[in-house]
PDB file of C-alpha atoms in Angstrom:
ATOM      1  CA  MET B1152      -7.409  39.015  50.390  1.00 72.00           C
ATOM      2  CA  ILE B1153      -6.088  38.822  53.946  1.00 84.00           C
ATOM      3  CA  CYS B1154      -8.769  39.335  56.585  1.00 92.00           C
ATOM      4  CA  PHE B1155      -8.277  39.284  60.353  1.00 97.00           C
ATOM      5  CA  PRO B1156     -11.205  38.082  62.507  1.00 97.00           C
ATOM      6  CA  ASP B1157     -10.668  40.951  64.945  1.00 97.00           C
ATOM      7  CA  ARG B1158      -7.954  43.165  66.447  1.00 98.00           C
ATOM      8  CA  GLU B1159      -6.958  40.548  69.020  1.00 98.00           C
ATOM      9  CA  ALA B1160      -6.312  37.943  66.321  1.00 98.00           C
ATOM     10  CA  ALA B1161      -4.384  40.525  64.312  1.00 98.00           C
ATOM     11  CA  GLY B1162      -2.272  41.273  67.380  1.00 98.00           C
ATOM     12  CA  ARG B1163      -1.399  37.622  67.780  1.00 98.00           C
ATOM     13  CA  GLN B1164      -0.295  37.403  64.154  1.00 98.00           C
ATOM     14  CA  LEU B1165       1.725  40.594  64.493  1.00 98.00           C
ATOM     15  CA  ALA B1166       3.417  39.251  67.633  1.00 98.00           C
ATOM     16  CA  ALA B1167       4.438  36.122  65.709  1.00 97.00           C
ATOM     17  CA  VAL B1168       6.104  38.276  63.040  1.00 97.00           C
ATOM     18  CA  LEU B1169       7.805  40.464  65.634  1.00 97.00           C
ATOM     19  CA  LYS B1170       9.094  37.692  67.905  1.00 94.00           C
ATOM     20  CA  PRO B1171      12.046  36.406  65.841  1.00 92.00           C
ATOM     21  CA  ARG B1172      13.165  39.962  65.103  1.00 88.00           C
ATOM     22  CA  LEU B1173      13.119  41.152  68.691  1.00 86.00           C
ATOM     23  CA  ASN B1174      16.369  40.739  70.610  1.00 81.00           C
ATOM     24  CA  LYS B1175      16.090  43.777  72.848  1.00 76.00           C
ATOM     25  CA  PRO B1176      14.989  42.874  76.410  1.00 75.00           C
ATOM     26  CA  ASP B1177      14.354  46.515  77.358  1.00 82.00           C
ATOM     27  CA  ALA B1178      11.603  46.906  74.738  1.00 94.00           C
ATOM     28  CA  LEU B1179       8.361  48.702  75.557  1.00 97.00           C
ATOM     29  CA  VAL B1180       5.124  48.335  73.582  1.00 97.00           C
ATOM     30  CA  LEU B1181       3.248  51.585  72.993  1.00 98.00           C
ATOM     31  CA  ALA B1182      -0.331  51.331  71.729  1.00 98.00           C
ATOM     32  CA  LEU B1183      -1.849  54.004  69.506  1.00 98.00           C
ATOM     33  CA  PRO B1184      -5.325  54.180  71.047  1.00 95.00           C
ATOM     34  CA  ARG B1185      -7.970  53.513  70.649  1.00 95.00           C
ATOM     35  CA  GLY B1186      -7.938  50.940  67.854  1.00 96.00           C
ATOM     36  CA  GLY B1187      -4.314  49.986  68.359  1.00 98.00           C
ATOM     37  CA  MET B1188      -4.866  49.001  71.989  1.00 98.00           C
ATOM     38  CA  PRO B1189      -6.276  45.460  71.562  1.00 98.00           C
ATOM     39  CA  VAL B1190      -3.556  44.722  68.988  1.00 98.00           C
ATOM     40  CA  ALA B1191      -0.792  46.075  71.221  1.00 98.00           C
ATOM     41  CA  PHE B1192      -2.101  44.205  74.264  1.00 98.00           C
ATOM     42  CA  GLU B1193      -1.693  40.880  72.463  1.00 98.00           C
ATOM     43  CA  VAL B1194       1.785  41.867  71.264  1.00 97.00           C
ATOM     44  CA  ALA B1195       2.860  42.838  74.788  1.00 96.00           C
ATOM     45  CA  ARG B1196       1.284  39.733  76.349  1.00 96.00           C
ATOM     46  CA  LEU B1197       2.829  37.257  73.928  1.00 96.00           C
ATOM     47  CA  LEU B1198       6.260  38.899  73.887  1.00 95.00           C
ATOM     48  CA  HIS B1199       6.242  39.394  77.690  1.00 93.00           C
ATOM     49  CA  LEU B1200       6.790  43.150  77.413  1.00 95.00           C
ATOM     50  CA  PRO B1201       5.364  46.129  79.318  1.00 95.00           C
ATOM     51  CA  LEU B1202       2.554  48.110  77.696  1.00 97.00           C
ATOM     52  CA  ASP B1203       1.807  51.820  77.663  1.00 97.00           C
ATOM     53  CA  LEU B1204       0.273  54.412  75.339  1.00 97.00           C
ATOM     54  CA  MET B1205       1.423  56.751  72.614  1.00 97.00           C
ATOM     55  CA  LEU B1206      -1.409  59.240  72.362  1.00 97.00           C
ATOM     56  CA  VAL B1207      -2.100  60.381  68.807  1.00 97.00           C
ATOM     57  CA  ARG B1208      -5.012  61.953  66.961  1.00 96.00           C
ATOM     58  CA  LYS B1209      -5.719  61.990  63.271  1.00 95.00           C
ATOM     59  CA  LEU B1210      -6.513  65.347  61.678  1.00 97.00           C
ATOM     60  CA  GLY B1211      -9.427  64.370  59.471  1.00 95.00           C
ATOM     61  CA  VAL B1212     -10.418  66.320  56.385  1.00 96.00           C
ATOM     62  CA  PRO B1213     -13.648  68.209  57.238  1.00 94.00           C
ATOM     63  CA  GLY B1214     -16.552  66.324  55.717  1.00 93.00           C
ATOM     64  CA  HIS B1215     -14.308  63.313  55.049  1.00 91.00           C
ATOM     65  CA  GLU B1216     -12.964  62.652  58.534  1.00 89.00           C
ATOM     66  CA  GLU B1217     -11.650  59.178  57.708  1.00 86.00           C
ATOM     67  CA  LEU B1218      -9.124  60.777  55.342  1.00 89.00           C
ATOM     68  CA  ALA B1219      -6.141  62.086  57.299  1.00 92.00           C
ATOM     69  CA  MET B1220      -4.669  65.423  56.306  1.00 96.00           C
ATOM     70  CA  GLY B1221      -2.264  65.019  59.206  1.00 96.00           C
ATOM     71  CA  ALA B1222      -1.969  63.967  62.832  1.00 97.00           C
ATOM     72  CA  ILE B1223      -0.847  65.180  66.241  1.00 97.00           C
ATOM     73  CA  ALA B1224       0.868  63.309  69.062  1.00 96.00           C
ATOM     74  CA  ASP B1225       2.001  63.731  72.658  1.00 89.00           C
ATOM     75  CA  GLY B1226       4.622  66.402  73.146  1.00 87.00           C
ATOM     76  CA  GLY B1227       3.339  68.931  70.623  1.00 91.00           C
ATOM     77  CA  VAL B1228       4.178  66.874  67.525  1.00 96.00           C
ATOM     78  CA  GLU B1229       2.178  67.782  64.416  1.00 96.00           C
ATOM     79  CA  VAL B1230       2.405  66.111  61.002  1.00 96.00           C
ATOM     80  CA  ILE B1231       0.719  67.480  57.894  1.00 96.00           C
ATOM     81  CA  ASN B1232       0.101  65.504  54.704  1.00 92.00           C
ATOM     82  CA  GLU B1233       1.031  68.187  52.195  1.00 93.00           C
ATOM     83  CA  ASP B1234      -0.197  66.178  49.203  1.00 91.00           C
ATOM     84  CA  ILE B1235      -3.720  65.924  50.599  1.00 93.00           C
ATOM     85  CA  VAL B1236      -3.744  69.531  51.834  1.00 96.00           C
ATOM     86  CA  HIS B1237      -2.680  70.858  48.435  1.00 95.00           C
ATOM     87  CA  SER B1238      -4.868  68.564  46.343  1.00 95.00           C
ATOM     88  CA  LEU B1239      -7.974  69.536  48.355  1.00 95.00           C
ATOM     89  CA  SER B1240      -6.950  73.211  48.805  1.00 95.00           C
ATOM     90  CA  ILE B1241      -7.311  73.006  52.590  1.00 96.00           C
ATOM     91  CA  SER B1242      -6.544  76.326  54.270  1.00 96.00           C
ATOM     92  CA  ASP B1243      -4.151  76.919  57.153  1.00 96.00           C
ATOM     93  CA  HIS B1244      -7.138  78.178  59.160  1.00 96.00           C
ATOM     94  CA  THR B1245      -8.986  74.885  58.657  1.00 97.00           C
ATOM     95  CA  ILE B1246      -5.932  72.852  59.658  1.00 97.00           C
ATOM     96  CA  ALA B1247      -5.446  74.974  62.793  1.00 96.00           C
ATOM     97  CA  ALA B1248      -9.117  74.630  63.774  1.00 97.00           C
ATOM     98  CA  VAL B1249      -9.097  70.843  63.386  1.00 97.00           C
ATOM     99  CA  ALA B1250      -5.770  70.553  65.240  1.00 97.00           C
ATOM    100  CA  ALA B1251      -7.067  72.665  68.134  1.00 96.00           C
ATOM    101  CA  ARG B1252     -10.153  70.460  68.472  1.00 96.00           C
ATOM    102  CA  GLU B1253      -8.097  67.274  68.376  1.00 96.00           C
ATOM    103  CA  ARG B1254      -5.673  68.595  71.010  1.00 96.00           C
ATOM    104  CA  VAL B1255      -8.630  68.913  73.378  1.00 96.00           C
ATOM    105  CA  GLU B1256      -9.483  65.252  72.748  1.00 96.00           C
ATOM    106  CA  LEU B1257      -5.825  64.251  73.146  1.00 95.00           C
ATOM    107  CA  GLU B1258      -5.727  65.917  76.564  1.00 95.00           C
ATOM    108  CA  ARG B1259      -9.031  64.334  77.566  1.00 96.00           C
ATOM    109  CA  ARG B1260      -7.696  60.894  76.704  1.00 95.00           C
ATOM    110  CA  SER B1261      -4.457  61.533  78.559  1.00 94.00           C
ATOM    111  CA  HIS B1262      -6.448  62.453  81.676  1.00 94.00           C
ATOM    112  CA  VAL B1263      -8.867  59.523  81.389  1.00 95.00           C
ATOM    113  CA  TYR B1264      -6.376  56.814  80.451  1.00 95.00           C
ATOM    114  CA  ARG B1265      -3.402  57.787  82.589  1.00 91.00           C
ATOM    115  CA  GLN B1266      -5.324  59.027  85.636  1.00 89.00           C
ATOM    116  CA  GLY B1267      -2.370  61.054  86.830  1.00 87.00           C
ATOM    117  CA  ARG B1268       0.281  58.450  86.009  1.00 89.00           C
ATOM    118  CA  PRO B1269       3.253  59.852  84.087  1.00 91.00           C
ATOM    119  CA  ALA B1270       3.992  58.615  80.595  1.00 91.00           C
ATOM    120  CA  SER B1271       6.686  55.935  80.385  1.00 93.00           C
ATOM    121  CA  GLU B1272      10.277  57.085  80.062  1.00 94.00           C
ATOM    122  CA  LEU B1273      11.481  56.407  76.509  1.00 96.00           C
ATOM    123  CA  ASN B1274      15.021  57.748  76.720  1.00 95.00           C
ATOM    124  CA  ASN B1275      17.498  55.159  75.379  1.00 94.00           C
ATOM    125  CA  ARG B1276      14.788  52.480  75.170  1.00 95.00           C
ATOM    126  CA  THR B1277      13.560  50.251  72.377  1.00 96.00           C
ATOM    127  CA  VAL B1278       9.974  51.182  71.549  1.00 97.00           C
ATOM    128  CA  ILE B1279       7.435  49.162  69.553  1.00 98.00           C
ATOM    129  CA  LEU B1280       4.668  51.440  68.267  1.00 98.00           C
ATOM    130  CA  VAL B1281       1.525  49.432  67.486  1.00 98.00           C
ATOM    131  CA  ASP B1282      -1.631  50.415  65.607  1.00 98.00           C
ATOM    132  CA  ASP B1283      -4.405  48.312  64.069  1.00 98.00           C
ATOM    133  CA  GLY B1284      -3.437  49.436  60.569  1.00 97.00           C
ATOM    134  CA  CYS B1285      -2.020  52.330  58.569  1.00 96.00           C
ATOM    135  CA  ALA B1286      -3.665  53.862  55.511  1.00 92.00           C
ATOM    136  CA  THR B1287      -2.101  57.297  54.984  1.00 91.00           C
ATOM    137  CA  GLY B1288       0.296  56.587  57.865  1.00 94.00           C
ATOM    138  CA  ALA B1289      -0.193  60.043  59.379  1.00 94.00           C
ATOM    139  CA  THR B1290      -0.847  58.878  62.938  1.00 96.00           C
ATOM    140  CA  MET B1291       2.041  56.411  62.855  1.00 97.00           C
ATOM    141  CA  GLU B1292       4.330  59.132  61.509  1.00 97.00           C
ATOM    142  CA  ALA B1293       3.324  61.437  64.372  1.00 98.00           C
ATOM    143  CA  ALA B1294       3.932  58.597  66.847  1.00 98.00           C
ATOM    144  CA  ILE B1295       7.384  57.861  65.426  1.00 98.00           C
ATOM    145  CA  ARG B1296       8.371  61.527  65.578  1.00 98.00           C
ATOM    146  CA  ALA B1297       7.057  61.831  69.140  1.00 97.00           C
ATOM    147  CA  ALA B1298       8.990  58.734  70.267  1.00 98.00           C
ATOM    148  CA  ARG B1299      12.136  60.069  68.623  1.00 97.00           C
ATOM    149  CA  ARG B1300      11.668  63.431  70.331  1.00 96.00           C
ATOM    150  CA  ARG B1301      11.342  61.654  73.674  1.00 96.00           C
ATOM    151  CA  GLY B1302      14.712  59.968  73.186  1.00 96.00           C
ATOM    152  CA  ALA B1303      13.829  56.438  72.098  1.00 97.00           C
ATOM    153  CA  ALA B1304      16.999  54.632  71.027  1.00 95.00           C
ATOM    154  CA  TRP B1305      15.361  52.166  68.627  1.00 96.00           C
ATOM    155  CA  ILE B1306      11.866  52.490  67.165  1.00 97.00           C
ATOM    156  CA  ILE B1307       9.906  49.634  65.630  1.00 97.00           C
ATOM    157  CA  ALA B1308       6.738  50.753  63.825  1.00 98.00           C
ATOM    158  CA  ALA B1309       4.308  47.837  63.672  1.00 98.00           C
ATOM    159  CA  ALA B1310       0.782  47.185  62.415  1.00 98.00           C
ATOM    160  CA  PRO B1311      -1.022  44.128  61.053  1.00 98.00           C
ATOM    161  CA  VAL B1312      -1.944  45.720  57.725  1.00 98.00           C
ATOM    162  CA  VAL B1313      -0.522  48.828  56.035  1.00 97.00           C
ATOM    163  CA  SER B1314      -0.584  50.507  52.636  1.00 96.00           C
ATOM    164  CA  ASP B1315       2.576  50.429  50.576  1.00 96.00           C
ATOM    165  CA  SER B1316       3.090  54.186  50.998  1.00 94.00           C
ATOM    166  CA  ALA B1317       2.640  53.941  54.773  1.00 96.00           C
ATOM    167  CA  PHE B1318       5.054  51.006  54.935  1.00 97.00           C
ATOM    168  CA  ALA B1319       7.653  53.015  53.005  1.00 97.00           C
ATOM    169  CA  MET B1320       7.231  55.922  55.445  1.00 97.00           C
ATOM    170  CA  MET B1321       7.551  53.590  58.450  1.00 97.00           C
ATOM    171  CA  GLY B1322      10.746  52.121  57.066  1.00 97.00           C
ATOM    172  CA  ARG B1323      12.161  55.567  56.371  1.00 97.00           C
ATOM    173  CA  LEU B1324      11.395  57.188  59.735  1.00 98.00           C
ATOM    174  CA  ALA B1325      11.534  54.251  62.158  1.00 98.00           C
ATOM    175  CA  ASP B1326      14.485  51.931  62.677  1.00 97.00           C
ATOM    176  CA  GLU B1327      12.336  48.967  61.651  1.00 96.00           C
ATOM    177  CA  ALA B1328       8.933  48.562  60.020  1.00 98.00           C
ATOM    178  CA  VAL B1329       7.023  45.356  60.764  1.00 98.00           C
ATOM    179  CA  CYS B1330       3.641  44.212  59.463  1.00 97.00           C
ATOM    180  CA  VAL B1331       1.733  41.083  58.565  1.00 97.00           C
ATOM    181  CA  ALA B1332       0.572  42.275  55.148  1.00 96.00           C
ATOM    182  CA  VAL B1333       0.980  45.138  52.677  1.00 96.00           C
ATOM    183  CA  PRO B1334      -1.996  44.468  50.364  1.00 94.00           C
ATOM    184  CA  GLU B1335      -2.373  46.123  47.003  1.00 90.00           C
ATOM    185  CA  PRO B1336      -4.763  47.717  46.291  1.00 90.00           C
ATOM    186  CA  PHE B1337      -5.376  49.066  49.792  1.00 92.00           C
ATOM    187  CA  TYR B1338      -9.065  49.635  50.549  1.00 84.00           C
ATOM    188  CA  GLY B1339      -8.818  51.140  54.027  1.00 90.00           C
ATOM    189  CA  VAL B1340      -7.910  49.417  57.279  1.00 94.00           C
ATOM    190  CA  GLY B1341     -11.432  48.297  58.193  1.00 94.00           C
ATOM    191  CA  ARG B1342     -11.805  46.275  54.988  1.00 94.00           C
ATOM    192  CA  PHE B1343      -9.189  43.831  56.263  1.00 96.00           C
ATOM    193  CA  TYR B1344     -11.084  42.963  59.468  1.00 97.00           C
ATOM    194  CA  THR B1345     -14.242  40.911  59.935  1.00 96.00           C
ATOM    195  CA  ASP B1346     -14.958  42.725  63.227  1.00 97.00           C
ATOM    196  CA  PHE B1347     -13.731  46.324  63.178  1.00 96.00           C
ATOM    197  CA  GLY B1348     -16.039  47.794  65.804  1.00 96.00           C
ATOM    198  CA  GLN B1349     -14.943  50.936  67.580  1.00 95.00           C
ATOM    199  CA  THR B1350     -12.720  50.419  70.620  1.00 96.00           C
ATOM    200  CA  GLN B1351     -14.120  52.280  73.636  1.00 96.00           C
ATOM    201  CA  ASP B1352     -12.308  54.197  76.372  1.00 96.00           C
ATOM    202  CA  SER B1353     -13.374  51.535  78.868  1.00 96.00           C
ATOM    203  CA  GLU B1354     -11.629  48.844  76.804  1.00 96.00           C
ATOM    204  CA  VAL B1355      -8.410  50.865  76.628  1.00 97.00           C
ATOM    205  CA  MET B1356      -8.429  51.282  80.408  1.00 96.00           C
ATOM    206  CA  ARG B1357      -9.314  47.616  81.017  1.00 96.00           C
ATOM    207  CA  LEU B1358      -6.433  46.395  78.859  1.00 96.00           C
ATOM    208  CA  LEU B1359      -3.968  48.820  80.449  1.00 95.00           C
ATOM    209  CA  ALA B1360      -4.971  47.538  83.879  1.00 94.00           C
ATOM    210  CA  ARG B1361      -4.773  43.918  82.718  1.00 94.00           C
ATOM    211  CA  ALA B1362      -1.295  44.482  81.257  1.00 94.00           C
ATOM    212  CA  ALA B1363      -0.124  46.020  84.544  1.00 89.00           C
ATOM    213  CA  GLU B1364      -1.580  43.036  86.404  1.00 88.00           C
ATOM    214  CA  ILE B1365       0.245  40.572  84.153  1.00 85.00           C
ATOM    215  CA  LYS B1366       3.482  42.506  84.596  1.00 74.00           C
ATOM    216  CA  GLY B1367       3.032  42.429  88.368  1.00 71.00           C
ATOM    217  CA  GLN B1368       2.410  38.671  88.345  1.00 69.00           C
ATOM    218  CA  SER B1369       5.554  38.069  86.269  1.00 62.00           C
ATOM    219  CA  HIS B1370       7.628  40.051  88.778  1.00 55.00           C
ATOM    220  CA  VAL B1371       6.225  37.978  91.641  1.00 50.00           C
ATOM    221  CA  SER B1372       6.989  34.714  89.850  1.00 48.00           C
TER     222      SER B1372
END
């Protein structure tokens, strides 16, 4: 079974898979925070690309929050996993309540991470969406739809490890789907990492600042 030491190592492996397929110099890496940030930082660093965020939030099933019944993303995008909603008889009221709570967290993160900076312009750009893994694929689906709504010309959905159903969705909705592994059976993203500790807000902000610093140094040189 494939197992990454940590998110940084996974990001380096993902960058190696992406590199020969990337021939678009205008590409922008967008991390799905928080867990996708260390992965995306390594991708952006090794491919010499700018880094920003695509803010998304999973809509967890009440009592089983790790299971996504959907997701929301920047720009009012909402994705619902109808199979899970129907199989668990989740009401519209429950979905609305969870979505409202997650929108509050999405706005908090936007305020904390961006600190007044506008989101990157995606119109007519190549965008690489990066997460640390995709199980149901709900958050990646929301990210793809949000990037498309914001005018991205070419969308690459990328993660180190994804389920076969998530990979199929990524290939259907994005222009390209890229991963290191699609293991079967899929036990959940965390099972494929030795260190899968929670990424903190401070780490997201540190890596954003570091990426901006690297970009500034490259412009000087």
